[in-house]
Coordinates of C-alpha atoms and ligand atoms in Angstrom, one line a residue:
M1 CA 13.2 6.5 -20.0
F2 CA 11.0 5.8 -17.0
T3 CA 9.4 2.4 -16.7
V4 CA 6.2 4.1 -15.6
K5 CA 5.5 7.8 -16.2
I6 CA 2.3 9.3 -15.0
E7 CA 1.7 12.9 -15.9
E8 CA -1.1 15.1 -14.7
V9 CA -3.6 12.2 -14.4
T10 CA -7.1 13.1 -13.3
K11 CA -9.9 10.6 -13.1
Y12 CA -13.6 11.3 -12.8
Y13 CA -16.4 8.8 -12.0
G14 CA -19.3 10.9 -13.1
Q15 CA -19.1 14.0 -11.0
Q16 CA -16.7 12.5 -8.5
K17 CA -13.0 13.3 -8.9
A18 CA -11.2 10.1 -7.8
L19 CA -7.7 11.2 -8.9
D20 CA -6.6 14.8 -8.9
N21 CA -3.6 15.7 -11.1
I22 CA -1.3 12.8 -10.3
N23 CA 2.4 13.0 -11.3
L24 CA 4.6 10.0 -10.6
S25 CA 7.7 8.6 -12.3
I26 CA 8.9 5.1 -11.5
N27 CA 12.3 3.7 -12.5
K28 CA 13.1 0.2 -13.5
G29 CA 13.6 -2.1 -10.5
E30 CA 11.8 0.1 -7.9
V31 CA 9.4 -1.5 -5.5
V32 CA 6.9 1.2 -4.8
G33 CA 4.2 1.0 -2.1
L34 CA 1.1 3.0 -2.8
L35 CA -0.2 3.7 0.6
G36 CA -3.5 5.3 1.5
P37 CA -6.8 4.8 3.3
N38 CA -9.8 3.2 1.7
G39 CA -11.2 5.3 -1.1
A40 CA -8.0 7.3 -1.6
G41 CA -7.8 6.3 -5.3
K42 CA -5.2 3.5 -5.2
S43 CA -7.1 1.0 -7.2
T44 CA -8.2 3.6 -9.7
L45 CA -4.6 4.6 -10.3
L46 CA -3.5 1.0 -10.7
K47 CA -6.3 0.3 -13.2
I48 CA -5.2 3.3 -15.2
I49 CA -1.6 2.1 -15.2
T50 CA -2.6 -1.3 -16.4
S51 CA -4.8 0.2 -19.1
F52 CA -8.0 -1.3 -17.7
L53 CA -9.4 2.2 -17.3
P54 CA -8.6 5.3 -19.3
P55 CA -7.7 8.5 -17.5
S56 CA -10.1 11.4 -17.8
E57 CA -7.1 13.8 -18.3
G58 CA -3.3 13.3 -18.5
T59 CA -1.1 10.6 -19.8
V60 CA 0.4 7.3 -18.6
K61 CA 3.4 5.9 -20.4
I62 CA 4.9 2.4 -19.8
N63 CA 8.4 2.1 -21.3
G64 CA 7.5 5.2 -23.3
L65 CA 4.3 3.7 -24.7
D66 CA 1.0 5.6 -24.1
V67 CA -1.5 3.3 -22.3
R68 CA -4.3 4.7 -24.4
D69 CA -2.9 3.5 -27.7
N70 CA -1.0 0.4 -26.8
S71 CA -3.2 -1.5 -24.4
L72 CA -2.3 -5.0 -25.8
E73 CA 1.4 -4.3 -25.8
I74 CA 1.2 -3.0 -22.3
R75 CA -0.6 -6.0 -21.0
K76 CA 2.4 -8.1 -22.1
L77 CA 4.7 -5.9 -20.1
I78 CA 2.5 -5.9 -17.0
G79 CA 1.4 -8.6 -14.6
Y80 CA -1.7 -7.5 -12.7
L81 CA -3.2 -8.8 -9.5
P82 CA -6.5 -6.9 -9.2
E83 CA -8.1 -6.1 -5.9
H84 CA -10.1 -9.0 -4.4
N85 CA -8.2 -11.4 -6.7
P86 CA -10.9 -12.6 -9.1
L87 CA -10.3 -16.3 -10.0
Y88 CA -12.3 -19.1 -11.6
H89 CA -13.1 -21.3 -8.6
D90 CA -14.2 -24.3 -10.7
M91 CA -10.9 -24.6 -12.5
Y92 CA -7.9 -26.6 -11.3
V93 CA -4.8 -24.6 -10.5
K94 CA -2.7 -25.9 -13.4
E95 CA -5.6 -25.7 -15.8
Y96 CA -6.2 -22.1 -14.8
L97 CA -2.6 -21.1 -15.2
E98 CA -2.5 -22.7 -18.7
F99 CA -5.7 -20.9 -19.6
V100 CA -4.2 -17.6 -18.6
L101 CA -0.9 -18.3 -20.4
R102 CA -2.7 -19.2 -23.6
T103 CA -4.3 -15.7 -23.6
Y104 CA -0.9 -14.3 -24.4
P105 CA 0.5 -14.6 -27.9
G106 CA 3.6 -16.7 -28.7
H107 CA 3.2 -19.2 -25.9
K108 CA 5.9 -21.8 -26.1
N109 CA 7.1 -24.3 -23.5
I110 CA 3.8 -24.1 -21.7
K111 CA 4.5 -27.0 -19.3
I112 CA 7.9 -25.7 -18.3
K113 CA 6.6 -22.2 -17.7
I114 CA 3.7 -23.4 -15.5
D115 CA 6.0 -25.7 -13.5
N116 CA 8.4 -22.8 -12.9
I117 CA 5.7 -20.4 -11.8
I118 CA 4.2 -23.1 -9.5
Q119 CA 7.7 -23.5 -7.9
L120 CA 8.2 -19.8 -7.6
T121 CA 4.9 -19.1 -5.9
G122 CA 5.0 -22.2 -3.6
L123 CA 2.0 -23.9 -5.2
E124 CA 3.5 -27.3 -5.6
I125 CA 1.5 -29.1 -2.9
E126 CA -1.8 -27.6 -4.0
K127 CA -1.3 -27.6 -7.8
K128 CA -3.8 -30.4 -8.5
K129 CA -6.7 -28.9 -6.5
K130 CA -9.6 -26.9 -7.6
I131 CA -9.0 -23.2 -6.9
G132 CA -12.2 -23.0 -4.9
A133 CA -10.8 -25.6 -2.5
L134 CA -7.8 -23.5 -1.6
S135 CA -7.2 -21.4 1.5
K136 CA -7.1 -17.7 1.1
G137 CA -3.3 -17.7 1.2
Y138 CA -3.1 -20.2 -1.6
K139 CA -5.7 -18.4 -3.7
Q140 CA -3.5 -15.4 -3.4
R141 CA -0.5 -17.4 -4.6
V142 CA -2.6 -18.4 -7.6
G143 CA -3.4 -14.8 -8.2
L144 CA 0.3 -14.0 -8.1
A145 CA 1.1 -16.9 -10.4
Q146 CA -1.4 -15.7 -13.0
A147 CA 0.1 -12.2 -12.8
L148 CA 3.6 -13.7 -13.4
I149 CA 2.9 -16.4 -15.9
H150 CA 3.9 -14.4 -19.0
N151 CA 7.1 -13.2 -17.2
P152 CA 6.2 -9.5 -17.3
E153 CA 8.8 -6.9 -16.3
I154 CA 6.3 -4.9 -14.2
L155 CA 4.1 -6.2 -11.5
I156 CA 1.0 -4.3 -10.3
L157 CA -0.4 -5.8 -7.1
D158 CA -3.6 -4.3 -5.6
E159 CA -3.7 -5.1 -1.9
P160 CA -1.9 -8.4 -2.3
T161 CA -2.0 -9.3 1.3
S162 CA -5.4 -8.1 2.3
G163 CA -7.4 -10.7 4.3
L164 CA -4.5 -13.0 4.9
D165 CA -3.7 -14.5 8.3
P166 CA -0.3 -13.5 9.8
N167 CA 1.5 -16.6 8.5
Q168 CA 0.2 -16.3 5.0
L169 CA 1.0 -12.7 5.0
V170 CA 4.6 -13.3 5.8
E171 CA 4.8 -15.9 3.1
I172 CA 3.3 -13.7 0.4
R173 CA 5.6 -10.8 1.4
K174 CA 8.6 -13.0 1.1
I175 CA 7.6 -14.0 -2.4
I176 CA 7.0 -10.3 -3.3
T177 CA 10.4 -9.3 -1.9
E178 CA 12.1 -12.0 -3.9
L179 CA 10.3 -10.8 -7.1
G180 CA 11.3 -7.3 -6.4
K181 CA 14.9 -8.2 -7.0
E182 CA 14.1 -8.7 -10.7
K183 CA 11.0 -6.7 -11.4
T184 CA 9.5 -3.3 -11.1
I185 CA 6.7 -3.6 -8.6
I186 CA 3.9 -1.2 -7.6
L187 CA 1.7 -2.5 -4.9
S188 CA -1.1 -0.9 -3.0
T189 CA -1.8 -1.3 0.7
H190 CA -3.4 0.5 3.6
I191 CA -0.9 -1.2 6.0
M192 CA 2.1 0.9 6.9
Q193 CA 4.2 -2.1 8.1
E194 CA 3.8 -3.7 4.7
V195 CA 5.5 -0.8 3.0
E196 CA 8.3 -0.8 5.5
A197 CA 8.8 -4.5 5.0
I198 CA 8.9 -4.7 1.2
C199 CA 9.2 -1.4 -0.5
N200 CA 12.0 1.0 -1.2
R201 CA 9.7 3.8 -2.0
V202 CA 6.5 5.0 -0.4
V203 CA 3.9 7.1 -2.2
I204 CA 1.1 8.2 0.1
I205 CA -2.1 9.0 -1.6
D206 CA -5.2 10.6 0.0
H207 CA -8.4 11.9 -1.6
G208 CA -6.9 11.4 -5.0
S209 CA -3.7 13.3 -4.5
I210 CA -0.1 12.3 -3.6
V211 CA 0.7 13.8 -0.2
A212 CA 4.2 12.2 0.3
D213 CA 6.8 10.4 -1.9
D214 CA 9.9 9.2 -0.2
S215 CA 11.9 6.2 1.0
P216 CA 10.5 4.5 4.1
K217 CA 13.8 5.4 5.8
N218 CA 13.4 9.2 5.1
L219 CA 9.8 9.1 6.2
S220 CA 10.8 7.5 9.5
K221 CA 13.5 10.2 9.9
K222 CA 10.9 12.9 9.4
A223 CA 8.7 11.1 11.9
D224 CA 11.5 11.3 14.5
K225 CA 11.5 15.0 14.3
S226 CA 8.6 15.4 16.7
T227 CA 8.0 13.5 19.9
S228 CA 4.7 12.4 21.4
Y229 CA 3.8 11.9 25.0
K230 CA 1.1 9.6 26.4
V231 CA -0.4 11.4 29.4
E232 CA -3.1 10.2 31.7
F233 CA -4.8 12.8 33.9
K234 CA -7.0 12.0 36.8
E235 CA -9.5 14.6 35.7
E236 CA -11.3 15.5 32.5
V237 CA -9.2 18.1 30.7
N238 CA -10.4 20.5 28.0
H239 CA -8.8 19.8 24.6
K240 CA -8.2 23.5 23.8
L241 CA -6.5 24.0 27.2
I242 CA -4.0 21.1 26.5
E243 CA -3.1 22.5 23.1
K244 CA -2.2 25.8 24.8
I245 CA 0.6 24.1 26.7
V246 CA 3.9 25.7 25.6
G247 CA 5.6 23.6 22.8
V248 CA 2.5 21.5 22.0
S249 CA 1.4 21.1 18.4
K250 CA -1.4 18.7 18.8
A251 CA -3.4 16.7 21.4
V252 CA -5.5 13.7 20.7
H253 CA -7.9 12.3 23.3
L254 CA -7.7 8.5 23.5
G255 CA -10.6 8.3 26.0
N256 CA -10.5 7.8 29.8
N257 CA -8.6 11.0 30.2
E258 CA -5.7 9.6 28.3
W259 CA -4.0 11.8 25.8
I260 CA -1.4 11.7 23.1
I261 CA 0.3 15.1 23.2
T262 CA 2.7 15.9 20.3
S263 CA 5.5 18.5 20.6
T264 CA 6.6 20.9 18.0
G265 CA 10.1 20.1 17.0
N266 CA 12.4 18.1 19.2
K267 CA 11.9 19.9 22.5
D268 CA 11.2 17.9 25.6
I269 CA 7.9 19.3 26.9
R270 CA 7.4 17.0 29.9
E271 CA 8.2 19.8 32.3
N272 CA 5.7 22.1 30.6
I273 CA 3.0 19.4 30.9
F274 CA 3.6 19.1 34.7
K275 CA 3.6 22.8 35.2
F276 CA 0.3 23.0 33.2
A277 CA -1.1 20.3 35.5
V278 CA -0.1 22.1 38.7
T279 CA -1.3 25.5 37.6
N280 CA -4.7 24.1 36.6
N281 CA -5.1 21.7 39.5
F282 CA -4.9 18.5 37.5
N283 CA -3.2 15.3 38.6
V284 CA -0.9 13.5 36.2
L285 CA -1.3 9.8 36.8
S286 CA 1.3 8.8 34.2
L287 CA 3.4 10.2 31.5
A288 CA 5.5 8.3 28.9
V289 CA 7.5 9.3 25.8
E290 CA 6.1 7.7 22.6
K291 CA 8.5 7.4 19.8
Q292 CA 6.8 8.6 16.6
K293 CA 6.4 5.9 14.1
M294 CA 5.9 6.1 10.4
E295 CA 2.3 5.2 11.1
D296 CA 1.9 8.6 12.8
I297 CA 3.1 10.3 9.7
F298 CA 0.7 8.4 7.6
H299 CA -2.2 9.4 9.9
R300 CA -1.1 13.0 9.9
L301 CA -0.8 13.2 6.2
T302 CA -4.1 11.5 5.5
K303 CA -6.3 13.3 8.0
Ligands
ADP1 P1 -8.9 2.8 -3.0 O1 -8.4 1.7 -3.9 O2 -7.8 3.7 -2.5 O3 -9.7 2.3 -1.8 P2 -10.6 3.5 -5.2 O4 -9.6 3.8 -6.4 O5 -11.2 2.2 -5.3 O6 -9.8 3.7 -3.8 O7 -11.7 4.6 -5.2 C1 -11.5 6.0 -5.1 C2 -12.8 6.7 -5.1 O8 -13.5 6.4 -6.4 C3 -13.8 6.1 -4.0 O9 -14.5 7.2 -3.5 C4 -14.7 5.2 -4.8 O10 -15.9 5.1 -4.2 C5 -14.8 5.8 -6.2 N1 -14.9 4.8 -7.2 C6 -14.1 3.7 -7.5 N2 -14.5 3.0 -8.5 C7 -15.7 3.6 -8.9 C8 -16.6 3.3 -10.0 N3 -16.4 2.3 -10.8 N4 -17.7 4.1 -10.1 C9 -17.8 5.2 -9.3 N5 -17.0 5.5 -8.3 C10 -15.9 4.7 -8.1
MG2 MG1 -8.6 -0.3 -3.7

């Protein structure tokens, strides 16, 4: 049985189709990064998985339970950090966590549970403060703490590191990586490096559809199959002309007569670029090989 099984899920907001026939199965223990540009449908999908929104079509099952009919049961299984991390700023950290914990049935050992979660999320030194007084990084820790307080087996984190400074970001990623050893995690992000850093599976979503589903490693391998060259010409060069160079699949103008030229397959096309320049009376000021990164794949798939 899959921990999360999404079948043919489509979501409309009025006339707008935000998700288009999504199929996705996630096994226990996977750490899945849902990657996509703004408006791709990431938050919508996460809201459907957590049973906060019903799908227009299709089914989502968590441990075999349909989210439509088992919303309370499912909320016990899932910890959810929504986008923008809504918190009560006037509450104290500990008070808030206790309040959240008491919304779940069967709450025993409240003090111990809260102390544990404060340890786990590194909130110790700020635990007596009002949430509103905390830095963005610590607010995010409180958001994680509230998602974890009932010890759910699945964590859904909607852009958990957005808006954090580089240090805070590293800290939160560390906590998530730790949690991933024990829990099934689905997190959304529009940052490629984040997925490479913490996930063992990448699902790229664009315009409401899944356009790639693979391990970060495999995606990188695929990226390596073509090579890009950064070329600076002295003169203005016509786009169509560049794309006619033998072996070129795509050319992108960076401005100032600088271009990223991508080859088809693994062929070295540097010679072709020089020949092209000579034939057309252009001067090549510089030419460098650019290793394709996963980021390029992401851009290509979500164009
Ligand atoms: P992402 O999280 O990937 O940025 P969202 O799931 O938030 O994407 O949004 C997907 C699309 O659905 C966007 O075009 C967005 O404007 C639209 N959308 C999201 N929520 C609503 C809503 N409550 N009402 C109408 N349209 C919405
Ligand atoms: Mg979103």
